[in-house]
Amino acid sequence: MAILFVLLCLFSWTIFLSFVWGEIQYKHDIVFFCTGIVLIVLSIFLDKTELPDYEQYVVYFRIAGDKLSLEPTLVFLSYLIRIFFNNEVFWGFVLYLLFGVTVKLVAIKRLSNLCFLSLSFYISSYWIYHEMIQIRAGVASAFFLMSLKPLYERKLKYFLIYALIAISFHYSAILILPLWFLNSSLKNRVFYTLLIPICMLLYVLHLDFITLLRYLPVPYIQNKIETYTMIAQIGSDRGLITADEYNPFITWYLLKAVIALLMWFNIKRISIHNQYAVLLLKIYTIGIVILWCLPSIPVAATRCSEFLSIVQIVLIPLVIYIANQRRVLYVIPILYGIAWIYWNTFSFLHI
């Protein structure tokens, strides 16, 4: 209950600031980062013991030093906890939280001209999930956001640095590397606009990405597909969602698809106000279509989609630029944020 109270208070506060100030100015930076400090402090002292994965991370912090197959940063931080904090796992959560929240705040400031609205959307959507549950993915996604500025500027060195740091926190961040081949051009706008309905149609026709790959006469690819299928079966045996139970047409996923299409139809107007908008929307679209492209591996589909969709904390607030009546369009990110609060409450807080 305390987590929900804090979430609602911080969400309301940042929405108020975004509505009063709109685009953040240099003089507002101190308020932005002070709000971030309050978020960090509250996050540290909130009780996380009843949240999913807590006990698993307690085990990780205590055995990571002996499990070199785990991410190198987890191994390193477990050593720090042993040496400096008497193996108190509380400090492991603190260290991850400091990395996750701080780097995300810096990334938001770099990428968004609607910082308070982006911060409110981060609090409502990813704050609980990333900083208190999937803490390794939380830090990895923060450095993923940091990699987007050098990706836009085509600075390969800095892009790779941030990508490799992200991978060192969570191996799923390897998804960042292929994104180097994206650009911020609007020339292929029609392709990305049609990509969502096309992938939906392929799913309905049972022609998902994995099925199509099965027809390639390449033994290596076929062997990999069999391996992933076997992993998916092992996951289903452990109680995870199976391919037969998986449904990418649930309301939540369709809502994300509708918002993406709405933004593609108005991307020229939006991109005038934020230079990263096109790149962010391309990544967001890829994150959505994965849901329909990998139905035979549902866990991989949802995890990959969740990771790439972190860009929405900067992207979704930009919908206010669709029309001249921006104050009226604030209702879209606000209602979407409330929907995320509802989802977080019933998915993780069990209130």
Coordinates of C-alpha atoms in Angstrom, one line a residue:
M1 CA 0.0 0.0 0.0
A2 CA 2.9 2.4 0.8
I3 CA 4.3 1.8 -2.7
L4 CA 1.0 2.7 -4.3
F5 CA 0.6 5.8 -2.2
V6 CA 4.1 7.0 -3.2
L7 CA 3.5 6.2 -6.8
L8 CA 0.2 8.2 -6.9
C9 CA 1.8 11.2 -5.1
L10 CA 4.9 11.3 -7.3
F11 CA 2.8 10.8 -10.5
S12 CA 0.4 13.6 -9.5
W13 CA 3.3 16.0 -8.6
T14 CA 5.1 15.5 -11.9
I15 CA 1.9 15.8 -13.9
F16 CA 1.2 19.1 -12.1
L17 CA 4.7 20.4 -12.9
S18 CA 4.5 19.3 -16.5
F19 CA 1.1 21.0 -16.9
V20 CA 2.4 24.2 -15.3
W21 CA 5.7 24.5 -17.0
G22 CA 5.3 22.4 -20.2
E23 CA 8.7 22.2 -21.9
I24 CA 11.4 22.2 -19.2
Q25 CA 13.7 25.2 -19.1
Y26 CA 17.2 25.3 -17.6
K27 CA 15.9 27.1 -14.5
H28 CA 13.7 24.1 -13.8
D29 CA 16.5 21.6 -13.8
I30 CA 17.0 21.8 -10.0
V31 CA 13.3 20.9 -9.4
F32 CA 13.6 18.0 -11.9
F33 CA 16.6 16.5 -10.2
C34 CA 15.3 17.2 -6.7
T35 CA 12.2 15.2 -7.6
G36 CA 14.5 12.5 -8.8
I37 CA 16.4 12.5 -5.5
V38 CA 13.1 12.2 -3.6
L39 CA 12.2 9.3 -5.9
I40 CA 15.5 7.5 -5.2
V41 CA 15.3 8.0 -1.4
L42 CA 11.7 6.8 -1.2
S43 CA 12.5 3.8 -3.5
I44 CA 15.4 2.7 -1.2
F45 CA 13.3 2.6 1.9
L46 CA 10.0 1.1 0.5
D47 CA 9.4 -2.5 1.5
K48 CA 10.1 -4.8 -1.5
T49 CA 10.0 -8.1 0.2
E50 CA 6.5 -9.0 -1.1
L51 CA 7.3 -8.1 -4.7
P52 CA 8.1 -10.7 -7.3
D53 CA 11.7 -11.8 -7.8
Y54 CA 12.8 -10.4 -4.4
E55 CA 13.8 -13.8 -2.9
Q56 CA 15.5 -14.7 -6.2
Y57 CA 17.7 -11.7 -6.1
V58 CA 18.6 -12.4 -2.4
V59 CA 19.9 -15.8 -3.7
Y60 CA 21.7 -14.1 -6.6
F61 CA 23.5 -11.6 -4.4
R62 CA 24.7 -14.4 -2.1
I63 CA 25.9 -16.9 -4.8
A64 CA 26.7 -14.6 -7.7
G65 CA 30.4 -14.7 -6.9
D66 CA 30.4 -18.5 -7.4
K67 CA 28.3 -18.3 -10.6
L68 CA 30.4 -16.8 -13.3
S69 CA 27.7 -17.5 -15.9
L70 CA 25.7 -14.6 -14.4
E71 CA 26.1 -11.1 -15.7
P72 CA 29.6 -9.7 -14.8
T73 CA 28.1 -6.6 -13.0
L74 CA 26.0 -8.9 -10.8
V75 CA 29.1 -10.9 -9.9
F76 CA 31.1 -7.7 -9.2
L77 CA 28.4 -6.1 -7.1
S78 CA 28.0 -9.3 -5.1
Y79 CA 31.7 -9.1 -4.2
L80 CA 31.3 -5.5 -3.1
I81 CA 28.4 -6.5 -0.9
R82 CA 30.5 -9.2 0.7
I83 CA 33.5 -7.1 1.3
F84 CA 32.0 -3.7 2.3
F85 CA 28.5 -4.4 3.5
N86 CA 28.9 -7.7 5.4
N87 CA 26.8 -9.5 2.7
E88 CA 23.7 -7.5 3.5
V89 CA 21.6 -7.9 0.3
F90 CA 19.7 -4.7 1.1
W91 CA 22.7 -2.8 -0.3
G92 CA 22.6 -4.8 -3.5
F93 CA 19.1 -3.5 -4.2
V94 CA 20.3 0.0 -3.3
L95 CA 23.2 -0.1 -5.8
Y96 CA 21.0 -1.3 -8.6
L97 CA 18.3 1.3 -7.8
L98 CA 20.9 4.1 -7.7
F99 CA 22.2 3.1 -11.2
G100 CA 18.7 2.5 -12.6
V101 CA 17.0 5.7 -11.5
T102 CA 19.9 8.1 -11.8
V103 CA 20.9 7.0 -15.4
K104 CA 17.3 7.1 -16.5
L105 CA 16.9 10.7 -15.1
V106 CA 20.0 11.8 -17.1
A107 CA 18.7 10.0 -20.2
I108 CA 15.3 11.7 -19.9
K109 CA 17.0 15.1 -19.6
R110 CA 19.0 14.4 -22.7
L111 CA 16.2 13.0 -24.9
S112 CA 13.1 14.9 -23.8
N113 CA 12.0 18.5 -23.9
L114 CA 9.0 17.4 -21.8
C115 CA 11.0 16.1 -18.9
F116 CA 8.4 16.3 -16.2
L117 CA 5.8 14.5 -18.4
S118 CA 8.4 11.9 -19.2
L119 CA 9.2 11.5 -15.6
S120 CA 5.6 11.1 -14.7
F121 CA 5.2 8.4 -17.3
Y122 CA 8.4 6.6 -16.1
I123 CA 7.0 6.6 -12.5
S124 CA 3.6 5.3 -13.6
S125 CA 5.0 2.6 -16.0
Y126 CA 8.5 1.3 -15.4
W127 CA 9.5 2.5 -11.9
I128 CA 8.1 -0.4 -9.9
Y129 CA 8.8 -3.0 -12.6
H130 CA 12.4 -1.9 -13.3
E131 CA 13.7 -0.5 -10.0
M132 CA 12.1 -3.0 -7.6
I133 CA 11.5 -6.2 -9.5
Q134 CA 13.5 -6.6 -12.7
I135 CA 16.4 -4.6 -11.3
R136 CA 19.1 -5.9 -13.7
A137 CA 16.9 -5.2 -16.7
G138 CA 16.1 -1.8 -15.1
V139 CA 19.8 -0.7 -15.2
A140 CA 20.3 -2.2 -18.7
S141 CA 17.3 -0.3 -20.1
A142 CA 18.7 2.9 -18.5
F143 CA 21.9 2.6 -20.4
F144 CA 19.9 1.6 -23.5
L145 CA 18.2 5.0 -23.3
M146 CA 21.7 6.6 -22.9
S147 CA 22.8 4.9 -26.1
L148 CA 20.0 6.6 -28.2
K149 CA 21.7 10.0 -28.4
P150 CA 24.9 8.7 -29.9
L151 CA 22.8 6.4 -32.1
Y152 CA 21.0 9.4 -33.5
E153 CA 24.3 11.3 -33.9
R154 CA 25.9 8.2 -35.5
K155 CA 28.7 8.1 -32.9
L156 CA 29.6 4.4 -32.9
K157 CA 32.2 4.5 -30.2
Y158 CA 29.8 6.0 -27.5
F159 CA 26.9 3.9 -28.8
L160 CA 28.9 0.7 -28.2
I161 CA 30.1 1.8 -24.8
Y162 CA 26.6 2.3 -23.5
A163 CA 25.4 -0.9 -25.2
L164 CA 28.2 -3.0 -23.7
I165 CA 27.5 -1.5 -20.2
A166 CA 23.9 -2.4 -20.7
I167 CA 24.7 -5.9 -21.8
S168 CA 27.0 -6.3 -18.7
F169 CA 23.9 -5.7 -16.5
H170 CA 21.5 -7.9 -18.5
Y171 CA 22.3 -10.1 -21.4
S172 CA 19.0 -9.4 -23.1
A173 CA 20.4 -5.9 -23.8
I174 CA 22.2 -7.4 -26.8
L175 CA 19.0 -6.3 -28.6
I176 CA 20.6 -2.8 -28.6
L177 CA 23.4 -3.7 -31.1
P178 CA 21.2 -4.3 -34.3
L179 CA 19.6 -0.9 -33.7
W180 CA 22.7 0.7 -35.0
F181 CA 21.3 0.1 -38.5
L182 CA 18.3 2.3 -37.8
N183 CA 18.2 5.9 -38.8
S184 CA 16.0 8.9 -38.1
S185 CA 14.9 9.4 -41.7
L186 CA 11.2 9.7 -42.6
K187 CA 11.7 8.1 -46.0
N188 CA 10.5 4.7 -44.8
R189 CA 7.6 6.1 -42.8
V190 CA 5.0 4.1 -44.8
F191 CA 6.9 0.9 -44.2
Y192 CA 6.8 1.3 -40.4
T193 CA 3.2 2.4 -40.5
L194 CA 2.2 -0.8 -42.4
L195 CA 4.5 -3.0 -40.4
I196 CA 2.1 -3.4 -37.4
P197 CA -1.0 -4.5 -39.4
I198 CA 1.1 -6.7 -41.7
C199 CA 2.6 -8.6 -38.7
M200 CA -0.8 -8.9 -37.2
L201 CA -2.1 -10.5 -40.4
L202 CA 0.9 -12.9 -40.6
Y203 CA 0.1 -14.0 -37.0
V204 CA -3.5 -14.7 -37.9
L205 CA -2.3 -16.7 -40.9
H206 CA 0.1 -18.6 -38.6
L207 CA 3.1 -17.2 -40.5
D208 CA 5.1 -15.9 -37.6
F209 CA 8.8 -15.2 -37.9
I210 CA 9.9 -18.5 -36.4
T211 CA 7.6 -20.5 -38.8
L212 CA 9.1 -18.6 -41.8
L213 CA 12.6 -19.4 -40.7
R214 CA 11.8 -23.1 -40.6
Y215 CA 11.6 -23.0 -44.4
L216 CA 15.2 -21.8 -44.8
P217 CA 17.4 -24.7 -45.8
V218 CA 20.1 -23.7 -43.3
P219 CA 20.9 -26.4 -40.7
Y220 CA 22.3 -23.9 -38.2
I221 CA 19.1 -21.8 -38.2
Q222 CA 16.9 -24.9 -38.0
N223 CA 18.9 -26.2 -35.1
K224 CA 18.6 -22.8 -33.3
I225 CA 14.8 -22.8 -33.8
E226 CA 14.6 -26.3 -32.3
T227 CA 16.6 -25.1 -29.3
Y228 CA 14.4 -22.1 -28.7
T229 CA 11.3 -24.2 -29.1
M230 CA 12.7 -26.6 -26.5
I231 CA 13.5 -23.7 -24.1
A232 CA 9.9 -22.5 -24.5
Q233 CA 8.6 -25.9 -23.6
I234 CA 10.8 -26.0 -20.5
G235 CA 9.4 -22.6 -19.6
S236 CA 5.9 -23.9 -19.9
D237 CA 6.7 -26.8 -17.7
R238 CA 7.7 -24.3 -15.0
G239 CA 4.4 -22.6 -15.2
L240 CA 5.3 -19.8 -17.7
I241 CA 2.9 -18.9 -20.5
T242 CA 2.8 -21.3 -23.4
A243 CA 2.5 -20.6 -27.1
D244 CA -1.1 -22.0 -27.1
E245 CA -2.0 -19.6 -24.2
Y246 CA -0.3 -16.6 -25.7
N247 CA -2.5 -13.9 -27.1
P248 CA -1.0 -10.7 -28.6
F249 CA -4.4 -9.3 -29.3
I250 CA -5.2 -8.4 -25.7
T251 CA -6.4 -4.9 -25.1
W252 CA -3.1 -3.8 -23.6
Y253 CA -1.1 -4.7 -26.7
L254 CA -3.7 -3.3 -29.1
L255 CA -3.7 0.0 -27.2
K256 CA 0.1 0.3 -27.7
A257 CA -0.4 -0.5 -31.4
V258 CA -3.1 2.2 -31.8
I259 CA -0.9 4.8 -30.1
A260 CA 2.1 3.9 -32.4
L261 CA -0.1 4.2 -35.5
L262 CA -1.5 7.5 -34.3
M263 CA 2.0 8.8 -33.9
W264 CA 3.1 7.6 -37.3
F265 CA 0.2 9.4 -39.0
N266 CA 1.4 12.6 -37.2
I267 CA 5.1 12.0 -37.1
K268 CA 6.1 15.0 -39.3
R269 CA 4.4 17.4 -36.9
I270 CA 5.8 15.7 -33.8
S271 CA 9.4 15.5 -35.1
I272 CA 9.5 19.3 -35.5
H273 CA 9.5 19.5 -31.7
N274 CA 11.8 16.6 -30.8
Q275 CA 14.6 15.5 -33.1
Y276 CA 14.7 12.0 -31.6
A277 CA 11.0 11.3 -32.3
V278 CA 11.4 9.3 -35.5
L279 CA 14.1 7.1 -34.1
L280 CA 12.2 6.5 -30.9
L281 CA 9.0 5.6 -32.8
K282 CA 10.9 3.1 -35.0
I283 CA 12.2 1.3 -32.0
Y284 CA 8.8 1.4 -30.3
T285 CA 7.2 -0.1 -33.4
I286 CA 9.8 -2.9 -33.5
G287 CA 9.1 -3.6 -29.9
I288 CA 5.4 -3.9 -30.6
V289 CA 5.6 -6.1 -33.8
I290 CA 7.8 -8.5 -31.9
L291 CA 4.7 -9.5 -30.0
W292 CA 3.2 -10.8 -33.2
C293 CA 6.4 -12.1 -34.8
L294 CA 7.5 -14.5 -32.0
P295 CA 4.3 -16.1 -30.7
S296 CA 5.9 -19.6 -30.6
I297 CA 8.4 -18.2 -27.9
P298 CA 6.0 -16.0 -25.8
V299 CA 8.4 -15.3 -23.0
A300 CA 11.1 -14.1 -25.4
A301 CA 8.4 -12.0 -27.3
T302 CA 7.2 -10.2 -24.2
R303 CA 10.6 -9.7 -22.7
C304 CA 12.1 -8.3 -25.9
S305 CA 9.0 -6.1 -26.4
E306 CA 9.2 -4.8 -22.8
F307 CA 12.9 -4.0 -23.1
L308 CA 12.6 -2.0 -26.4
S309 CA 9.4 -0.3 -25.2
I310 CA 11.3 1.6 -22.5
V311 CA 11.6 4.4 -25.2
Q312 CA 7.9 5.2 -24.6
I313 CA 8.8 7.2 -21.5
V314 CA 10.2 9.8 -23.8
L315 CA 8.0 9.0 -26.8
I316 CA 4.4 8.9 -25.5
P317 CA 4.5 12.5 -24.0
L318 CA 5.2 13.7 -27.6
V319 CA 1.6 13.0 -28.6
I320 CA 0.7 16.5 -27.2
Y321 CA 2.3 17.9 -30.3
I322 CA -0.3 16.3 -32.6
A323 CA -2.6 19.3 -32.4
N324 CA -2.3 22.9 -31.5
Q325 CA -4.5 22.4 -28.4
R326 CA -1.6 20.8 -26.4
R327 CA -3.2 21.3 -23.0
V328 CA -6.2 19.3 -24.1
L329 CA -4.0 16.5 -25.5
Y330 CA -2.3 16.1 -22.1
V331 CA -5.2 13.8 -21.4
I332 CA -3.7 11.1 -23.6
P333 CA -0.4 10.5 -21.7
I334 CA -2.1 11.1 -18.4
L335 CA -4.8 8.5 -19.0
Y336 CA -2.2 6.1 -20.4
G337 CA -0.1 6.6 -17.3
I338 CA -3.2 5.9 -15.1
A339 CA -3.7 2.7 -17.1
W340 CA -0.1 1.7 -16.3
I341 CA -0.7 2.4 -12.6
Y342 CA -3.7 0.2 -12.7
W343 CA -1.7 -2.6 -14.5
N344 CA 1.2 -2.3 -12.0
T345 CA -1.2 -2.4 -9.0
F346 CA -2.9 -5.6 -10.0
S347 CA 0.1 -7.3 -11.5
F348 CA 2.7 -6.7 -8.7
L349 CA 1.1 -5.0 -5.7
H350 CA -1.9 -7.3 -5.5
I351 CA -4.0 -4.7 -3.7

